Structure formats: C-alpha cells, structure tokens
Short mmCIF file of C-alpha atoms and ligand atoms in Angstrom, two decimals:
data_model
loop_
_atom_site.label_atom_id
_atom_site.label_comp_id
_atom_site.label_asym_id
_atom_site.label_seq_id
_atom_site.Cartn_x
_atom_site.Cartn_y
_atom_site.Cartn_z
CA MET Y 95 25.28 -25.00 20.71
CA ILE Y 96 28.28 -26.61 22.41
CA VAL Y 97 27.79 -30.38 22.60
CA GLY Y 98 30.08 -32.34 24.92
CA VAL Y 99 30.89 -36.05 25.05
CA PRO Y 100 32.82 -37.19 28.12
CA ARG Y 101 34.41 -40.63 28.22
CA GLU Y 102 32.17 -43.14 30.03
CA VAL Y 103 33.50 -43.87 33.50
CA LYS Y 104 31.24 -46.65 34.77
CA GLU Y 105 33.21 -49.86 35.32
CA HIS Y 106 33.65 -51.87 32.11
CA GLU Y 107 31.55 -49.44 30.09
CA TYR Y 108 32.88 -49.39 26.55
CA ARG Y 109 30.17 -47.43 24.75
CA VAL Y 110 30.38 -43.83 23.55
CA SER Y 111 27.41 -41.54 22.92
CA LEU Y 112 28.29 -40.00 19.54
CA LEU Y 113 29.72 -41.41 16.29
CA PRO Y 114 32.13 -39.50 14.03
CA VAL Y 115 29.30 -39.14 11.51
CA GLY Y 116 27.27 -37.38 14.21
CA VAL Y 117 30.15 -35.00 14.90
CA GLU Y 118 30.32 -34.24 11.19
CA GLU Y 119 26.60 -33.45 10.97
CA LEU Y 120 26.65 -31.27 14.08
CA THR Y 121 29.69 -29.27 13.01
CA ARG Y 122 28.29 -28.89 9.49
CA ALA Y 123 25.20 -27.37 11.10
CA GLY Y 124 27.41 -24.85 12.92
CA HIS Y 125 27.67 -26.47 16.36
CA GLN Y 126 30.81 -27.11 18.34
CA VAL Y 127 31.54 -30.66 19.52
CA LEU Y 128 33.88 -31.43 22.42
CA ILE Y 129 35.03 -35.03 22.81
CA GLU Y 130 37.15 -36.33 25.66
CA ARG Y 131 40.29 -38.05 24.42
CA GLY Y 132 39.87 -41.82 24.41
CA ALA Y 133 36.04 -41.62 24.59
CA GLY Y 134 35.58 -43.88 21.56
CA VAL Y 135 38.41 -46.32 22.11
CA GLY Y 136 36.24 -48.97 23.81
CA SER Y 137 34.04 -49.00 20.71
CA GLY Y 138 36.95 -49.08 18.28
CA ILE Y 139 36.68 -45.38 17.36
CA ALA Y 140 39.98 -43.48 17.44
CA ASP Y 141 40.43 -39.86 18.54
CA ALA Y 142 41.69 -39.13 15.02
CA ASP Y 143 38.34 -40.27 13.57
CA TYR Y 144 36.54 -37.67 15.68
CA GLU Y 145 39.10 -35.00 14.91
CA ARG Y 146 38.77 -35.61 11.16
CA SER Y 147 35.01 -35.18 11.54
CA GLY Y 148 35.43 -31.77 13.14
CA ALA Y 149 35.49 -32.43 16.91
CA ASN Y 150 37.67 -30.57 19.39
CA LEU Y 151 39.41 -33.09 21.62
CA CYS Y 152 39.64 -32.30 25.34
CA ASP Y 153 42.12 -33.90 27.71
CA ALA Y 154 39.80 -34.23 30.70
CA ALA Y 155 36.10 -34.49 31.46
CA PRO Y 156 35.84 -31.40 33.74
CA GLU Y 157 36.58 -29.17 30.73
CA ILE Y 158 33.69 -30.74 28.84
CA TRP Y 159 31.27 -30.43 31.76
CA ALA Y 160 32.37 -26.81 32.25
CA ARG Y 161 31.87 -25.76 28.61
CA ALA Y 162 29.13 -27.93 27.10
CA GLU Y 163 25.53 -26.71 27.02
CA LEU Y 164 24.37 -30.18 26.08
CA VAL Y 165 26.28 -33.13 27.55
CA VAL Y 166 25.54 -36.40 25.75
CA LYS Y 167 26.42 -39.58 27.62
CA VAL Y 168 25.52 -43.25 27.79
CA LYS Y 169 25.26 -44.17 31.48
CA GLU Y 170 23.91 -42.16 34.41
CA PRO Y 171 26.36 -39.60 35.84
CA GLN Y 172 28.61 -41.31 38.38
CA PRO Y 173 29.12 -39.79 41.88
CA HIS Y 174 32.40 -38.08 40.97
CA GLU Y 175 30.64 -36.47 37.97
CA TRP Y 176 27.84 -35.00 40.10
CA PRO Y 177 29.83 -31.94 41.28
CA LEU Y 178 30.63 -31.17 37.60
CA MET Y 179 26.97 -30.78 36.58
CA ARG Y 180 25.99 -27.11 36.19
CA PRO Y 181 22.58 -25.42 36.70
CA GLY Y 182 20.83 -24.94 33.35
CA GLN Y 183 22.98 -27.56 31.58
CA HIS Y 184 21.15 -30.23 29.57
CA VAL Y 185 22.31 -33.82 30.10
CA PHE Y 186 21.02 -36.41 27.65
CA THR Y 187 21.73 -39.99 28.78
CA TYR Y 188 20.30 -43.06 30.52
CA PHE Y 189 19.49 -42.03 34.11
CA HIS Y 190 17.30 -44.89 35.45
CA PHE Y 191 16.26 -42.68 38.37
CA ALA Y 192 13.90 -45.25 39.87
CA ALA Y 193 16.87 -47.43 40.80
CA SER Y 194 18.65 -44.74 42.85
CA GLU Y 195 17.21 -42.11 45.15
CA THR Y 196 20.74 -40.75 45.79
CA LEU Y 197 21.27 -40.08 42.09
CA THR Y 198 17.78 -38.55 41.80
CA ARG Y 199 18.47 -36.14 44.67
CA ALA Y 200 21.93 -35.25 43.32
CA VAL Y 201 20.40 -34.39 39.94
CA ILE Y 202 17.58 -32.37 41.54
CA ASP Y 203 20.16 -30.43 43.60
CA SER Y 204 22.37 -29.79 40.56
CA LYS Y 205 19.48 -27.99 38.75
CA ILE Y 206 20.43 -29.50 35.40
CA THR Y 207 17.79 -30.62 32.92
CA ALA Y 208 17.95 -34.41 32.87
CA ILE Y 209 16.73 -35.79 29.54
CA ALA Y 210 16.48 -39.54 30.07
CA TYR Y 211 16.83 -41.91 27.13
CA GLU Y 212 14.78 -44.57 28.89
CA THR Y 213 11.59 -42.52 29.25
CA LEU Y 214 11.55 -40.91 25.79
CA ALA Y 215 8.29 -42.19 24.32
CA ALA Y 216 7.72 -41.76 20.59
CA GLN Y 217 4.25 -40.83 19.29
CA ASP Y 218 3.29 -44.50 19.07
CA GLY Y 219 4.23 -44.92 22.74
CA GLN Y 220 7.39 -46.95 22.01
CA LEU Y 221 10.45 -46.29 24.16
CA ARG Y 222 12.67 -45.82 21.12
CA LEU Y 223 15.92 -45.13 22.95
CA LEU Y 224 15.55 -48.14 25.22
CA THR Y 225 14.73 -50.52 22.41
CA PRO Y 226 18.18 -51.09 20.86
CA MET Y 227 19.86 -51.65 24.23
CA SER Y 228 17.05 -53.98 25.24
CA GLU Y 229 17.60 -55.91 22.02
CA VAL Y 230 21.30 -56.24 22.87
CA ALA Y 231 20.68 -57.15 26.55
CA GLY Y 232 17.93 -59.63 25.66
CA ARG Y 233 20.14 -61.49 23.19
CA MET Y 234 23.09 -61.30 25.56
CA SER Y 235 21.09 -62.64 28.53
CA ILE Y 236 21.01 -66.08 26.93
CA GLN Y 237 24.70 -65.95 25.99
CA GLU Y 238 25.56 -65.07 29.62
CA GLY Y 239 23.03 -67.52 31.05
CA ALA Y 240 24.54 -70.32 28.96
CA LYS Y 241 28.00 -69.46 30.26
CA TYR Y 242 26.98 -69.45 33.94
CA LEU Y 243 25.04 -72.70 33.57
CA GLU Y 244 28.41 -74.34 32.91
CA ARG Y 245 29.78 -76.23 35.91
CA PRO Y 246 33.12 -74.36 36.16
CA GLN Y 247 31.06 -71.16 36.55
CA GLU Y 248 29.08 -72.76 39.44
CA GLY Y 249 26.10 -73.58 37.24
CA ARG Y 250 24.20 -76.88 36.93
CA GLY Y 251 26.30 -78.09 34.02
CA ILE Y 252 23.53 -77.77 31.45
CA LEU Y 253 23.87 -77.34 27.69
CA LEU Y 254 21.02 -75.11 26.48
CA GLY Y 255 19.98 -77.25 23.55
CA GLY Y 256 20.62 -80.65 25.18
CA VAL Y 257 21.69 -83.39 22.74
CA PRO Y 258 19.76 -86.27 21.13
CA GLY Y 259 18.44 -88.36 24.01
CA VAL Y 260 18.96 -85.63 26.64
CA GLU Y 261 16.39 -82.91 27.22
CA PRO Y 262 17.26 -79.25 26.60
CA ALA Y 263 17.40 -76.51 29.25
CA HIS Y 264 14.16 -75.07 30.60
CA ILE Y 265 14.30 -71.30 30.25
CA THR Y 266 11.76 -69.00 31.89
CA VAL Y 267 11.55 -65.43 30.64
CA LEU Y 268 9.66 -63.03 32.94
CA GLY Y 269 8.30 -60.30 30.67
CA GLY Y 270 7.81 -60.66 26.94
CA GLY Y 271 8.71 -57.14 25.82
CA VAL Y 272 11.81 -56.22 23.85
CA VAL Y 273 14.33 -57.88 26.21
CA GLY Y 274 12.09 -60.90 26.71
CA SER Y 275 11.29 -61.52 23.06
CA ASN Y 276 14.95 -61.18 22.03
CA ALA Y 277 15.97 -63.56 24.82
CA ALA Y 278 13.27 -66.02 23.77
CA LYS Y 279 14.30 -65.85 20.11
CA VAL Y 280 17.96 -66.60 20.85
CA ALA Y 281 17.12 -69.28 23.43
CA ALA Y 282 14.79 -70.94 20.95
CA GLY Y 283 17.56 -70.85 18.36
CA PHE Y 284 19.78 -72.79 20.77
CA GLY Y 285 17.05 -75.44 21.01
CA ALA Y 286 16.06 -74.74 24.62
CA SER Y 287 12.56 -75.21 25.95
CA VAL Y 288 11.41 -71.61 26.45
CA PHE Y 289 8.51 -70.21 28.49
CA VAL Y 290 7.64 -66.52 28.25
CA LEU Y 291 5.44 -64.98 30.95
CA ASP Y 292 3.68 -61.64 30.56
CA THR Y 293 0.62 -59.91 32.00
CA SER Y 294 -0.34 -58.51 28.60
CA LEU Y 295 -2.51 -61.00 26.71
CA GLU Y 296 -2.11 -58.91 23.60
CA ARG Y 297 1.65 -59.32 23.83
CA LEU Y 298 1.35 -63.05 24.51
CA ARG Y 299 -0.92 -63.42 21.46
CA TYR Y 300 1.67 -61.68 19.31
CA LEU Y 301 4.53 -63.80 20.65
CA ASP Y 302 2.49 -66.96 20.18
CA ASP Y 303 2.09 -66.00 16.51
CA VAL Y 304 5.72 -65.15 15.74
CA MET Y 305 7.80 -67.40 17.99
CA PRO Y 306 8.97 -70.88 17.01
CA GLN Y 307 7.41 -74.08 18.36
CA ASN Y 308 9.78 -74.41 21.31
CA VAL Y 309 8.51 -71.13 22.83
CA THR Y 310 5.40 -71.36 25.01
CA THR Y 311 3.53 -68.28 26.24
CA VAL Y 312 2.11 -68.26 29.78
CA PHE Y 313 0.03 -65.60 31.54
CA SER Y 314 2.09 -64.17 34.41
CA ASP Y 315 0.62 -64.51 37.89
CA ARG Y 316 1.95 -65.68 41.22
CA HIS Y 317 1.03 -69.33 40.62
CA THR Y 318 2.56 -69.57 37.15
CA ILE Y 319 5.74 -67.84 38.34
CA VAL Y 320 6.16 -70.26 41.26
CA ASP Y 321 5.50 -73.23 38.97
CA GLN Y 322 8.12 -72.01 36.48
CA LEU Y 323 10.76 -71.31 39.13
CA ALA Y 324 10.70 -74.92 40.25
CA ARG Y 325 11.28 -76.12 36.67
CA ALA Y 326 13.72 -73.53 35.33
CA ASP Y 327 17.43 -73.95 34.66
CA LEU Y 328 17.69 -70.32 33.61
CA VAL Y 329 15.37 -67.43 34.55
CA VAL Y 330 15.61 -64.14 32.67
CA GLY Y 331 14.13 -61.10 34.45
CA ALA Y 332 12.77 -58.80 31.73
CA VAL Y 333 9.76 -56.96 33.15
CA LEU Y 334 9.26 -53.23 33.01
CA ILE Y 335 6.74 -50.78 34.38
CA ARG Y 336 7.75 -47.49 32.79
CA GLY Y 337 9.73 -45.11 34.97
CA ALA Y 338 8.87 -47.16 38.05
CA ARG Y 339 10.73 -49.69 40.14
CA ALA Y 340 10.49 -53.20 38.69
CA PRO Y 341 7.89 -55.37 40.45
CA ARG Y 342 9.54 -58.02 42.66
CA LEU Y 343 8.15 -61.16 41.07
CA VAL Y 344 10.65 -63.58 42.65
CA LYS Y 345 10.84 -63.43 46.42
CA ARG Y 346 13.83 -64.47 48.47
CA SER Y 347 11.96 -67.49 49.84
CA ASP Y 348 11.25 -68.61 46.24
CA LEU Y 349 14.94 -69.43 45.73
CA ALA Y 350 14.37 -72.54 47.85
CA LEU Y 351 12.04 -73.80 45.08
CA MET Y 352 14.75 -73.51 42.44
CA LYS Y 353 17.28 -76.15 41.43
CA GLN Y 354 20.83 -75.93 42.79
CA GLY Y 355 23.07 -74.36 40.18
CA SER Y 356 20.22 -72.75 38.28
CA VAL Y 357 20.88 -69.22 37.00
CA ILE Y 358 18.97 -65.95 37.20
CA VAL Y 359 19.92 -63.21 34.74
CA ASP Y 360 17.99 -60.20 36.05
CA VAL Y 361 18.17 -57.78 33.15
CA ALA Y 362 15.65 -55.52 34.92
CA VAL Y 363 18.33 -54.74 37.54
CA ASP Y 364 18.62 -51.19 36.20
CA GLN Y 365 15.07 -50.55 37.41
CA GLY Y 366 15.77 -52.18 40.78
CA GLY Y 367 15.41 -55.80 39.60
CA CYS Y 368 12.41 -58.15 39.51
CA VAL Y 369 14.05 -60.60 41.93
CA GLU Y 370 14.20 -59.71 45.63
CA THR Y 371 17.81 -60.88 45.98
CA THR Y 372 19.06 -58.89 42.98
CA LEU Y 373 21.90 -56.46 43.64
CA PRO Y 374 23.63 -54.59 40.82
CA THR Y 375 26.89 -56.19 39.69
CA THR Y 376 29.54 -55.21 37.16
CA HIS Y 377 31.26 -56.90 34.22
CA GLY Y 378 34.32 -57.19 36.48
CA GLU Y 379 32.40 -59.32 38.98
CA PRO Y 380 29.11 -60.19 37.30
CA THR Y 381 27.70 -62.89 39.56
CA PHE Y 382 27.01 -63.90 43.15
CA ILE Y 383 25.32 -66.96 44.59
CA ILE Y 384 22.44 -67.07 47.06
CA ASP Y 385 20.88 -70.36 48.18
CA GLY Y 386 22.74 -72.18 45.40
CA VAL Y 387 21.26 -69.97 42.66
CA VAL Y 388 23.72 -68.04 40.50
CA HIS Y 389 22.64 -64.39 40.11
CA TYR Y 390 23.90 -62.35 37.13
CA CYS Y 391 22.78 -58.74 37.62
CA VAL Y 392 24.98 -56.50 35.45
CA ALA Y 393 23.29 -53.12 35.12
CA ASN Y 394 25.04 -52.17 31.86
CA MET Y 395 25.08 -55.42 29.93
CA PRO Y 396 25.37 -53.79 26.46
CA GLY Y 397 28.57 -52.08 27.63
CA ALA Y 398 30.43 -55.36 27.19
CA VAL Y 399 29.67 -55.44 23.47
CA GLY Y 400 30.57 -51.80 23.07
CA ARG Y 401 30.92 -51.62 19.34
CA THR Y 402 27.58 -53.23 18.50
CA SER Y 403 25.88 -51.25 21.24
CA THR Y 404 27.41 -47.87 20.37
CA TYR Y 405 26.25 -48.08 16.78
CA ALA Y 406 22.79 -49.38 17.78
CA LEU Y 407 22.39 -46.60 20.36
CA CYS Y 408 23.69 -43.69 18.28
CA ASN Y 409 21.44 -44.70 15.37
CA VAL Y 410 18.43 -43.80 17.53
CA THR Y 411 19.74 -41.03 19.80
CA PHE Y 412 21.44 -38.84 17.20
CA PRO Y 413 18.32 -37.35 15.57
CA TYR Y 414 17.28 -36.04 19.02
CA VAL Y 415 20.78 -34.65 19.72
CA LEU Y 416 20.70 -32.76 16.43
CA HIS Y 417 17.15 -31.54 17.00
CA ILE Y 418 17.96 -30.20 20.50
CA ALA Y 419 21.18 -28.58 19.23
CA GLU Y 420 19.37 -26.95 16.31
CA ARG Y 421 16.24 -25.72 18.05
CA GLY Y 422 17.03 -25.66 21.79
CA LEU Y 423 15.20 -28.01 24.16
CA GLN Y 424 12.03 -25.92 24.61
CA HIS Y 425 11.36 -25.58 20.85
CA ALA Y 426 12.46 -29.13 20.09
CA ALA Y 427 10.07 -30.44 22.77
CA ALA Y 428 7.22 -28.35 21.37
CA GLU Y 429 7.86 -29.78 17.90
CA ASN Y 430 8.44 -33.33 19.13
CA PRO Y 431 6.26 -34.04 22.21
CA GLY Y 432 8.15 -37.33 22.79
CA LEU Y 433 11.00 -35.25 24.15
CA VAL Y 434 8.77 -33.93 26.95
CA SER Y 435 8.36 -37.45 28.29
CA ALA Y 436 12.15 -37.70 28.49
CA VAL Y 437 12.58 -34.65 30.70
CA ASP Y 438 12.61 -36.37 34.10
CA VAL Y 439 14.15 -33.56 36.18
CA HIS Y 440 14.28 -29.84 35.33
CA ALA Y 441 15.62 -26.88 37.29
CA GLY Y 442 15.49 -28.60 40.66
CA HIS Y 443 12.11 -30.35 40.22
CA VAL Y 444 11.06 -33.85 39.20
CA THR Y 445 9.04 -33.56 36.00
CA HIS Y 446 8.24 -37.24 35.31
CA PRO Y 447 5.20 -38.60 37.21
CA ALA Y 448 6.57 -42.14 37.67
CA VAL Y 449 9.90 -40.91 39.02
CA ALA Y 450 8.08 -38.56 41.43
CA GLU Y 451 5.77 -41.37 42.57
CA THR Y 452 8.68 -43.76 43.18
CA PHE Y 453 10.24 -41.41 45.73
CA GLY Y 454 7.09 -39.65 46.98
CA LEU Y 455 8.30 -36.33 45.53
CA PRO Y 456 6.15 -33.58 43.99
CA CYS Y 457 5.90 -33.57 40.18
CA VAL Y 458 6.05 -30.28 38.28
CA ALA Y 459 5.12 -30.45 34.59
CA PHE Y 460 7.92 -29.48 32.19
CA SER Y 461 6.98 -26.73 29.78
N1 LIG Z 780 20.74 -54.64 32.47
C1 LIG Z 780 20.85 -54.04 31.31
O1 LIG Z 780 21.96 -53.84 30.81
C2 LIG Z 780 19.62 -53.64 30.54
C3 LIG Z 780 19.70 -53.30 29.19
C4 LIG Z 780 18.51 -52.96 28.51
C5 LIG Z 780 17.29 -52.97 29.19
N2 LIG Z 780 17.28 -53.28 30.51
C6 LIG Z 780 16.03 -53.33 31.30
O2 LIG Z 780 15.27 -54.49 30.95
C7 LIG Z 780 13.93 -54.29 31.38
C8 LIG Z 780 12.97 -54.71 30.28
O3 LIG Z 780 13.05 -53.78 29.20
P1 LIG Z 780 12.17 -53.94 27.87
O4 LIG Z 780 12.72 -52.97 26.89
O5 LIG Z 780 12.04 -55.35 27.48
O6 LIG Z 780 10.75 -53.41 28.37
P2 LIG Z 780 9.35 -53.66 27.61
O7 LIG Z 780 8.43 -52.58 28.08
O8 LIG Z 780 9.54 -53.86 26.17
O9 LIG Z 780 8.85 -55.06 28.22
C9 LIG Z 780 8.48 -55.22 29.55
C10 LIG Z 780 7.41 -56.28 29.59
O10 LIG Z 780 7.18 -56.61 30.97
C11 LIG Z 780 5.81 -56.98 31.02
N3 LIG Z 780 5.38 -57.03 32.42
C12 LIG Z 780 5.03 -56.02 33.25
N4 LIG Z 780 4.66 -56.52 34.46
C13 LIG Z 780 4.79 -57.88 34.36
C14 LIG Z 780 4.59 -58.95 35.26
N5 LIG Z 780 4.14 -58.73 36.51
N6 LIG Z 780 4.85 -60.21 34.84
C15 LIG Z 780 5.29 -60.44 33.59
N7 LIG Z 780 5.49 -59.46 32.68
C16 LIG Z 780 5.26 -58.20 33.08
C17 LIG Z 780 5.12 -55.93 30.17
O11 LIG Z 780 3.80 -56.31 29.81
C18 LIG Z 780 6.07 -55.85 28.98
O12 LIG Z 780 5.69 -56.72 27.93
C19 LIG Z 780 13.87 -52.79 31.75
O13 LIG Z 780 13.98 -52.65 33.17
C20 LIG Z 780 15.07 -52.20 31.08
O14 LIG Z 780 15.52 -51.01 31.70
C21 LIG Z 780 18.42 -53.59 31.20
#
C-alpha cells in the first residue's frame, strides 16, 4: 500500500503523524511511504531521518494526496486540502466532525473513508487514540491557566499554589476523564485547591481513591456547577460525550457569577466546547475576554508541544497504520472491531451514529 504523510497545515501545528521507526517498519513490510518535505521539522525530525528509514520525500502535499491510498495525518483536513481528497482514499486522522458541519459535508462529498482517531474504541471501550493527546492537553491546561491568571496576561494575578499565609487558587475541573484527571493531578502538584466535577459516580469514586488530599470530587449538576463558577479562579472544561457535541455546562449569563480576571481553559473546544461563549482559538492568538473572564480555547493544544505529542500519538496510532496497510481496511476492521468504530464517514455516507445524530443525517453501517 502507498502510505502518505503530508505536512500539517493547521496554524501552529507542530506534530507529524509518523515517526522514522514507523517508516522503517512499513517499508520493511513492502509498503511505500511518501513524506512531505519538512513534515517532521516541528517535532525535531529531519527529512534525512525519514529518508534513511526508507521514505520517499515529496516536495508538495498535492503529490501525496494524489498518490497515497492511505493518508495519515494529525489534524482534520483543512479547507484547502478538501479538493485534494479522492474517492476511495482512506484518511486516518483526528476529524472531530461534531464540531464542524462544513467539514462533515466536505468529507461526505469527497467520498473518502474517514477513519477518525477520536472515535476508535478498543475492546475495553477506551478511546485509545484520544488518550495520549488528552493526557498532554490535560497537563497543559494547568500550565496555560497559570500563565493567563498572571496580571500581565489580563488574569487575576493569582499564583496557583499561593504562599504561606495566602490561600491557593481555586481550580474547577468540569469532567474527570483523561483530560480532567491529568489537569487535577498537575494542579494538585502546584498546591492549588482542586474540585473535579463528573456525572459518573464510578469515576468520582476512583478519583477520590487516587487523587491527593487537595483534590475534592463533586457530583456534576446545575447547582454544583453554578456554585463552583462563583468560587473558581480557573475553570477547565474537560467533558466529553463520545462523537457528540460537548454539553454546554456554562451558559453566557453564568460569566456574571465569575470573578473578574478568572480564566476558562475549555479543552473540550474541539467538540464544540462546554462553555457557551467558547470559540476556537489558535496558538497564535489563544485567548479572548468576555465579561472580564479570560477564555483560552485552543483546539489543538498538544500541537504546541509537538515533540512530546508526536511521540505520544505515534506510539498508539502506528499499530493501526501497519494493520490497515498490511490487510486493507475491510480485513483489518474484521480482525480488529475497534477500527469499525473509527470509520465515521465512508463512500459518501455517515457511518458513525453520534456524528449522524449531531447533524440529523442518516447513518449507514460500515461493513
Ligand atoms: N483542545 C485540545 O487540544 C484537546 C486535546 C485533547 C482532548 N481534547 C478534548 O477534551 C475533551 C475531554 O476528553 P477526555 O479524553 O478527557 O474524555 P473522557 O471521556 O476521558 O472524559 C470525559 C468525562 O466527562 C464526563 N462528563 C460527561 N458529561 C458530564 C457533565 N455533564 N458534567 C461533568 N462531567 C461530564 C464523563 O463522565 C467523563 O468522565 C474531549 O472533547 C476531547 O476531544 C481537546
């Protein structure tokens, strides 16, 4: 199979979807790997490293899109990539369809097979390909929140851990999954006073067992959310309902309850955000302020720490890339049913129930 890796083109996206070791394994197995020149530079991987591992370097992305049977990417295809997608081509990447009807329709019209990292559920139900990026984004959310709480960045001028005699920051984490638990762990390490809200009592029980003393678990409902918003210096949005738009837990009118200069880091922005005022931002211009509340809503947070993120991502995606290349998607999906859950759009039809429901489109099972 011909596997293609175009350079990521989303603003300030420094990740790449394949490591040199992956190129070596694919070529050893008899596949051809096309890599766009400069694709690995943002992650500290030189063209020569890929070449040594057996890749063919291409000068421009259109050549890769034209030749590759399987295109492996990191972020969803950007508008100027849409005309390059070819019917029957497999594209394996993060799509986050629920956040964009325009993208969804462009992918349906292109008749590619969209294999979405974020909906690939392993046999135990875990979203394996979302996990490492959620770990990165969760840890980063506190790093970024701490920065924007500083006064020169328009924040309240709060040090997360406080100092002896001065109380630490109050941090509210909405959703105690992978992002939320990583955020809570780092925030607790800084000495902040951390509150994690979730609707899953099982999850709250687990977090209560493993988290340090300065992390409190709270059942998530409208009253507890409103109570937390009034007390929080930093709110981290970390909820997820698989394949669906994030529930809007913080309404626009709720901002009036929050302190001036408090910060919201809505990590769930890639699924539409769990805060009504969330709008996707970029690493170039990561924040905006509404009603005195700083909003940080970068949709590709891990992109900023490209090297860490590239290695973390490729560690989990590569076995699927190799499997699809070796067996073809149909056989690979039959042997590994998790792959079926990742096929969100196929041959002009939505094949994932949650994506179909989000846009009121018919769902045709992938087989
Ligand atoms: N912005 C970025 O760069 C970036 C990076 C990685 C992940 N993400 C996004 O972060 C979000 C969270 O991902 P995750 O891996 O932690 O998901 P997860 O499934 O591990 O956790 C989500 C949690 O939200 C909880 N939840 C659902 N409804 C809730 C509610 N009403 N109140 C409180 N909790 C609720 C669930 O019970 C679950 O524990 C996703 O939207 C994901 O796409 C964004």
